[in-house]
CSV table of C-alpha atoms in Angstrom, one decimal:
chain,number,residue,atom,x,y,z
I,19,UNK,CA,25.5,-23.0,41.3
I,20,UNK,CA,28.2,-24.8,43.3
I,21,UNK,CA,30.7,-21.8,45.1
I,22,UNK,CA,32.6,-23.8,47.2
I,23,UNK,CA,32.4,-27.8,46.6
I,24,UNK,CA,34.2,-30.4,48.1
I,25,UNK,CA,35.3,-33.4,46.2
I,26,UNK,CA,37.9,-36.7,46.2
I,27,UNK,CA,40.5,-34.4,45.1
I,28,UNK,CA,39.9,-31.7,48.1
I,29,UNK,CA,37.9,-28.3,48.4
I,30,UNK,CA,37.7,-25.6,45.7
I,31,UNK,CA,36.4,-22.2,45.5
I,32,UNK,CA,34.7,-21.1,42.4
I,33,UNK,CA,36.0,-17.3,41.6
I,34,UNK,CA,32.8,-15.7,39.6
I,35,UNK,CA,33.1,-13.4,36.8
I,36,UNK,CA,30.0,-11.0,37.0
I,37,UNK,CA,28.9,-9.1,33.8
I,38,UNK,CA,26.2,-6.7,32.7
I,39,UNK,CA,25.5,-6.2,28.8
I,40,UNK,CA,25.2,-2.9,28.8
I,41,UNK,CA,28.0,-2.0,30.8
I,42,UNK,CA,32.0,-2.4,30.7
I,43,UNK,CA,32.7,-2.6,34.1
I,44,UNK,CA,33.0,-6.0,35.9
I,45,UNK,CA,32.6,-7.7,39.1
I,46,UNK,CA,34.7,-10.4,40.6
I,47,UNK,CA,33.7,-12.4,43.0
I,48,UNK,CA,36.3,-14.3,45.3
I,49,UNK,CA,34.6,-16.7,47.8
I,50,UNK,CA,37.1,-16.7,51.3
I,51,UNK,CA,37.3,-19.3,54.1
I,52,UNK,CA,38.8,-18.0,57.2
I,53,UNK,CA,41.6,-20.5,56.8
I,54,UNK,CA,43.3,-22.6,53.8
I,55,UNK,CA,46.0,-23.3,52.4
I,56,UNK,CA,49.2,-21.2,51.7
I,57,UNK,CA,48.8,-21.7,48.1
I,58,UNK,CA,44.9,-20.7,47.9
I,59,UNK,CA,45.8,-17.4,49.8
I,60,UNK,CA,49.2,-16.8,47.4
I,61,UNK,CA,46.8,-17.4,44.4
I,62,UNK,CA,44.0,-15.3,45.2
I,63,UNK,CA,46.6,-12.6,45.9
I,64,UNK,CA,47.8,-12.9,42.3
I,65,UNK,CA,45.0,-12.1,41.2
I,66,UNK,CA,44.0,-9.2,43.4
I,67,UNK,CA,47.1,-7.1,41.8
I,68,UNK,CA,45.6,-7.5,38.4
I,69,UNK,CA,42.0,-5.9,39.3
I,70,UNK,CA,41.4,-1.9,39.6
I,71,UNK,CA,39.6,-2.2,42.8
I,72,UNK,CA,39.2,-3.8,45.6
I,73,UNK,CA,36.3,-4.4,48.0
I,74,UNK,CA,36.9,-6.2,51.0
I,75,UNK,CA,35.2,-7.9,54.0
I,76,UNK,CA,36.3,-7.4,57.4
I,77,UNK,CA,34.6,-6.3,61.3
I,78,UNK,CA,36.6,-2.6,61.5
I,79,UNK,CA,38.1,-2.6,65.3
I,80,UNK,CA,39.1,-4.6,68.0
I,81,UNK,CA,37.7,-5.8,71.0
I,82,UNK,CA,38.1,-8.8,73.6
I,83,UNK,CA,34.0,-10.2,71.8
I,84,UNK,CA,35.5,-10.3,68.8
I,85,UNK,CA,38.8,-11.9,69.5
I,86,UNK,CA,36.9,-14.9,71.2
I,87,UNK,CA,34.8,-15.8,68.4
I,88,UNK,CA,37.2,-15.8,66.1
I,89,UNK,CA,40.0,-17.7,67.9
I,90,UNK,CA,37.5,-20.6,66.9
I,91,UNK,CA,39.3,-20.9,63.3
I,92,UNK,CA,42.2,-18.8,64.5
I,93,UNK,CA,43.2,-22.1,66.6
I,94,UNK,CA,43.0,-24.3,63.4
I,95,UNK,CA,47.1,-23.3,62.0
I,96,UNK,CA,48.2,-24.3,65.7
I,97,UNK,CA,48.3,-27.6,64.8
I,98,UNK,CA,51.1,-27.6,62.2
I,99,UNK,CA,50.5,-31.1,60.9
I,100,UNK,CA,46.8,-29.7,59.0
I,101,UNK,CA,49.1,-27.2,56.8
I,102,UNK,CA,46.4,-24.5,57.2
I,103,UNK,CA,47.2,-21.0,57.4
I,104,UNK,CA,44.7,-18.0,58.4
I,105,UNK,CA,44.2,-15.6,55.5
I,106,UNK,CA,47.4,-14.0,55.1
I,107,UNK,CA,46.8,-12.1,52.1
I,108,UNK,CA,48.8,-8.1,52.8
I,109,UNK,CA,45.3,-6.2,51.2
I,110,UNK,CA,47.0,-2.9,51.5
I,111,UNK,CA,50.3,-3.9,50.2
I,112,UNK,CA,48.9,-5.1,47.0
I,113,UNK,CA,49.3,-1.6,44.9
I,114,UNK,CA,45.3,-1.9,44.3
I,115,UNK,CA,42.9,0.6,46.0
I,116,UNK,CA,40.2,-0.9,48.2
I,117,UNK,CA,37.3,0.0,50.2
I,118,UNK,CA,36.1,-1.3,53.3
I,119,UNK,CA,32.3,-1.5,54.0
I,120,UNK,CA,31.5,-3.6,56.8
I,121,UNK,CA,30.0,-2.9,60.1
I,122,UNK,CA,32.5,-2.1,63.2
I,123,UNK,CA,33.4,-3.7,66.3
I,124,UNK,CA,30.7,-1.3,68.2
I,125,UNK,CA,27.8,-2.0,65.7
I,126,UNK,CA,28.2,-6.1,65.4
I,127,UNK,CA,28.1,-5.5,69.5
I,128,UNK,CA,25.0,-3.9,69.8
I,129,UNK,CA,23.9,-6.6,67.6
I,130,UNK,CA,25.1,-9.4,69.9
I,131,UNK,CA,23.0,-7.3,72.7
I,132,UNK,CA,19.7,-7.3,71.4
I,133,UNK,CA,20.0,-11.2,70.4
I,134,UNK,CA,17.8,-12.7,73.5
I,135,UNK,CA,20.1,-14.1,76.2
I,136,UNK,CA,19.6,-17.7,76.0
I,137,UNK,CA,20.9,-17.6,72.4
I,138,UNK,CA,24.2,-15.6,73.7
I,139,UNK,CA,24.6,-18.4,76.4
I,140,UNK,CA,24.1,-21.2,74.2
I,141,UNK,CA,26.6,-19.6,71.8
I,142,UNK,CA,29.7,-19.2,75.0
I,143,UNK,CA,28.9,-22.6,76.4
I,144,UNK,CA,29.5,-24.3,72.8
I,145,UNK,CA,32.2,-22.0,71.9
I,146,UNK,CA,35.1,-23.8,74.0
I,147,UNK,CA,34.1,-27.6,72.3
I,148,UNK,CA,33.8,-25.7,68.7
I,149,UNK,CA,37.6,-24.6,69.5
I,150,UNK,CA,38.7,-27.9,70.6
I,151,UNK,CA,37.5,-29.7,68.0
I,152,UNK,CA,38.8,-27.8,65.1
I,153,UNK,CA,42.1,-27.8,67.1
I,154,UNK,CA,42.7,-31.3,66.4
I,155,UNK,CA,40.5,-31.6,63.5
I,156,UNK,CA,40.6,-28.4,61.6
I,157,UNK,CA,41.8,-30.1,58.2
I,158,UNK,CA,39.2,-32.8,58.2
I,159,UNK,CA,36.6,-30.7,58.8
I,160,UNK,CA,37.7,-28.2,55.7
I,161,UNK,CA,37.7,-31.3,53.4
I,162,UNK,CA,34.3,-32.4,54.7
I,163,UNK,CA,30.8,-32.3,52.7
I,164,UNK,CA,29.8,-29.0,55.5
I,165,UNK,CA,32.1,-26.8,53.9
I,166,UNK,CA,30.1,-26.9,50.3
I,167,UNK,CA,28.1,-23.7,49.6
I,168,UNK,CA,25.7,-23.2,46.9
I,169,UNK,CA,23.3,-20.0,45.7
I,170,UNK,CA,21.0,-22.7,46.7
I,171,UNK,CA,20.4,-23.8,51.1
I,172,UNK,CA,20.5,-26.7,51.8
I,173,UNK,CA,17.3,-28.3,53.9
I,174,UNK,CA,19.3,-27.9,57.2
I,175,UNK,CA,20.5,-24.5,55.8
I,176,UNK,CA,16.4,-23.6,55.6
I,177,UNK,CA,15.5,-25.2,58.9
I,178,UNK,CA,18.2,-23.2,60.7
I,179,UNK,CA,17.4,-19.8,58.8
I,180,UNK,CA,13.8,-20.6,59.2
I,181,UNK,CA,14.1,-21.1,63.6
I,182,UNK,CA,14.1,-18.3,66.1
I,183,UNK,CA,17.7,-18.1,66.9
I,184,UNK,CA,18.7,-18.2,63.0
I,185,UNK,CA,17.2,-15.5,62.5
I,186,UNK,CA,18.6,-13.8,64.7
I,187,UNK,CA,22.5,-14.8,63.8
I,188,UNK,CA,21.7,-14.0,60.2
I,189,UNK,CA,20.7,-10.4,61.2
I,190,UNK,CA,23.3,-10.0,63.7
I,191,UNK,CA,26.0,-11.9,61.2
I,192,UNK,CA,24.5,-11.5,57.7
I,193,UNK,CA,21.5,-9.5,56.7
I,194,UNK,CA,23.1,-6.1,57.9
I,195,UNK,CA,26.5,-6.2,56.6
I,196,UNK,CA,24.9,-7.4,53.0
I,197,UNK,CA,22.8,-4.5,52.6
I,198,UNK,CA,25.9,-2.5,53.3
I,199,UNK,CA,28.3,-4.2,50.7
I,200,UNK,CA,25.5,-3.9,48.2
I,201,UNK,CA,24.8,-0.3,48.7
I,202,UNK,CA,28.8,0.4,48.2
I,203,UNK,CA,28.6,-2.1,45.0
I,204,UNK,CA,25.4,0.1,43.6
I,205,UNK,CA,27.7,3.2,44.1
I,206,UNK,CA,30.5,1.9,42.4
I,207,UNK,CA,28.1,0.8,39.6
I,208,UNK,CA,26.7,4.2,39.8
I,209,UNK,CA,29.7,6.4,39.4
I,210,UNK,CA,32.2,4.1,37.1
I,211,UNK,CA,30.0,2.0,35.7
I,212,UNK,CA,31.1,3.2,32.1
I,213,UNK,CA,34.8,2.2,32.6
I,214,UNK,CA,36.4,-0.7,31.8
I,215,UNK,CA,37.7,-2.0,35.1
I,216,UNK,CA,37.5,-5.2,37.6
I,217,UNK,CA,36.3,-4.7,40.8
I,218,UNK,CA,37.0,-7.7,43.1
I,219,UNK,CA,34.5,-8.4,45.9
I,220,UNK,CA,36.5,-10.5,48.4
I,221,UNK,CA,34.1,-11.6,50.9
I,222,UNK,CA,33.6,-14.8,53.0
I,223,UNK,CA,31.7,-17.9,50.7
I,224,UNK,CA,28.4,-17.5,53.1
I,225,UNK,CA,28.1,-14.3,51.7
I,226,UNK,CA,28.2,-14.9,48.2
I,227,UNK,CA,24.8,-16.0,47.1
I,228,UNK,CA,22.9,-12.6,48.4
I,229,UNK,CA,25.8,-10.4,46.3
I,230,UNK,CA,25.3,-12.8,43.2
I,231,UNK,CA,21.5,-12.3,43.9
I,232,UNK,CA,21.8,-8.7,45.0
I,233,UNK,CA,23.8,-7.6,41.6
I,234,UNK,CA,21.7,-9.2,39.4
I,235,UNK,CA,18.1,-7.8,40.8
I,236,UNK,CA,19.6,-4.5,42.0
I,237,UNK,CA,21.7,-3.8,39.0
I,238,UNK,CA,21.3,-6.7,36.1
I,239,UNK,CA,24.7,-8.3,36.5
I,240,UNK,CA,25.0,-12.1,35.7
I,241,UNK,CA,28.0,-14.5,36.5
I,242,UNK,CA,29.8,-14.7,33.1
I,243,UNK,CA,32.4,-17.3,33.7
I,244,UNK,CA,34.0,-18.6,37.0
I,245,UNK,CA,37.4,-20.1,37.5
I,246,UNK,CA,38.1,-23.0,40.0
I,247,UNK,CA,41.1,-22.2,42.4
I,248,UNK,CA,42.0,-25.0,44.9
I,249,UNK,CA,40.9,-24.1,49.0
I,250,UNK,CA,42.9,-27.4,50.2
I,251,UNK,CA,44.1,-30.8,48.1
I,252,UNK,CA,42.8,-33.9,49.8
């Protein structure tokens, strides 16, 4: 199952309907990119006011760490020719409650601390090309074949999960704040499970196949229908 795919005519994201049969309440799923187009962010948001609920992704704090890793797509909407904008979508203007699971500032640090130190200086000393190069070619690389995800990894996807230091960036980055969004998505399932309301999991695309996976093991939901809304045209 394709969630974000790249094509001649640009790079979509594939919004997932999830259902169970037993059960009134639904899930939907949005797949994020850190930045896109204006119009991908203004549709999204369109469709945030019409759910009941909203559960979003996002590192709670601030800290000098986290600004520098993510001035690498921050930098991308500097150059004004690409037409790229970072997520602008006002969450807590949308009239929708929302909850908030992920991990703080503090707890993705003491992550970064355990990961051995030759991983953490390989990860500064690429940082500064990473930024330059989606400087000048931010759009490019958003319309390129390394933006597609898929419930499926791809071999390179394996061979990195499978190595040392992917391990550890998919424990520091992934594994742990998973877990947490699933536990809050059991408890939701748990308490209002017998209403009929949407609940909108807006969460970045890398994320999506372990909640698709995690909802339907955990709790028996399966993607119902999904809705293609456009990242950027070509």
């Amino acid at each position: 199952m394709q969630i974000i795919e790249n094509s001649i005519i640009g790079t979509r994201s594939a919004v997932l309907r999830l259902k169970h049969r037993n059960t009134p309440l639904q899930f939907l799923i949005f797949p994020m990119v850190h930045v896109a187009s204006p119009r991908f962010y203004a549709e999204v948001a369109e469709r945030l006011r019409r759910c009941d609920l909203l559960v979003i992704e996002g590192v709670r704090g601030r800290s000098l760490w986290g600004w520098a890793f993510t001035l690498s797509y921050r930098i991308m909407p500097l150059n004004r020719r690409s037409g790229l904008v970072v997520d602008n979508i006002p969450y807590m203007s949308l009239g929708v409650p929302l909850i908030n699971p992920d991990v703080t500032v503090d707890e993705l640090a003491r992550g970064w601390k355990v990961m051995p130190l030759r991983y953490r200086l390989l990860l500064w000393c690429v940082l500064p090309a990473v930024v330059a190069g989606r400087m000048f070619g931010g759009r490019r690389s958003l319309l390129s074949r390394d933006v597609e995800v898929s419930d499926l990894p791809s071999e390179s996807e394996e061979a990195f999960q499978d190595s040392d230091v992917g391990e550890h960036f998919e424990r520091m980055f992934g594994g742990s704040r998973d877990q947490l969004l699933l536990d809050t998505l059991t408890e939701i399932h748990g308490t209002r499970s017998g209403e009929p309301i949407v609940v909108a999991i807006v969460y970045g695309a890398r994320h999506v196949p372990a909640i698709v996976r995690g909802l339907g093991d955990r709790l028996g939901y399966r993607v119902g229908s999904a809705e293609w809304l456009t990242v950027l045209d070509a």
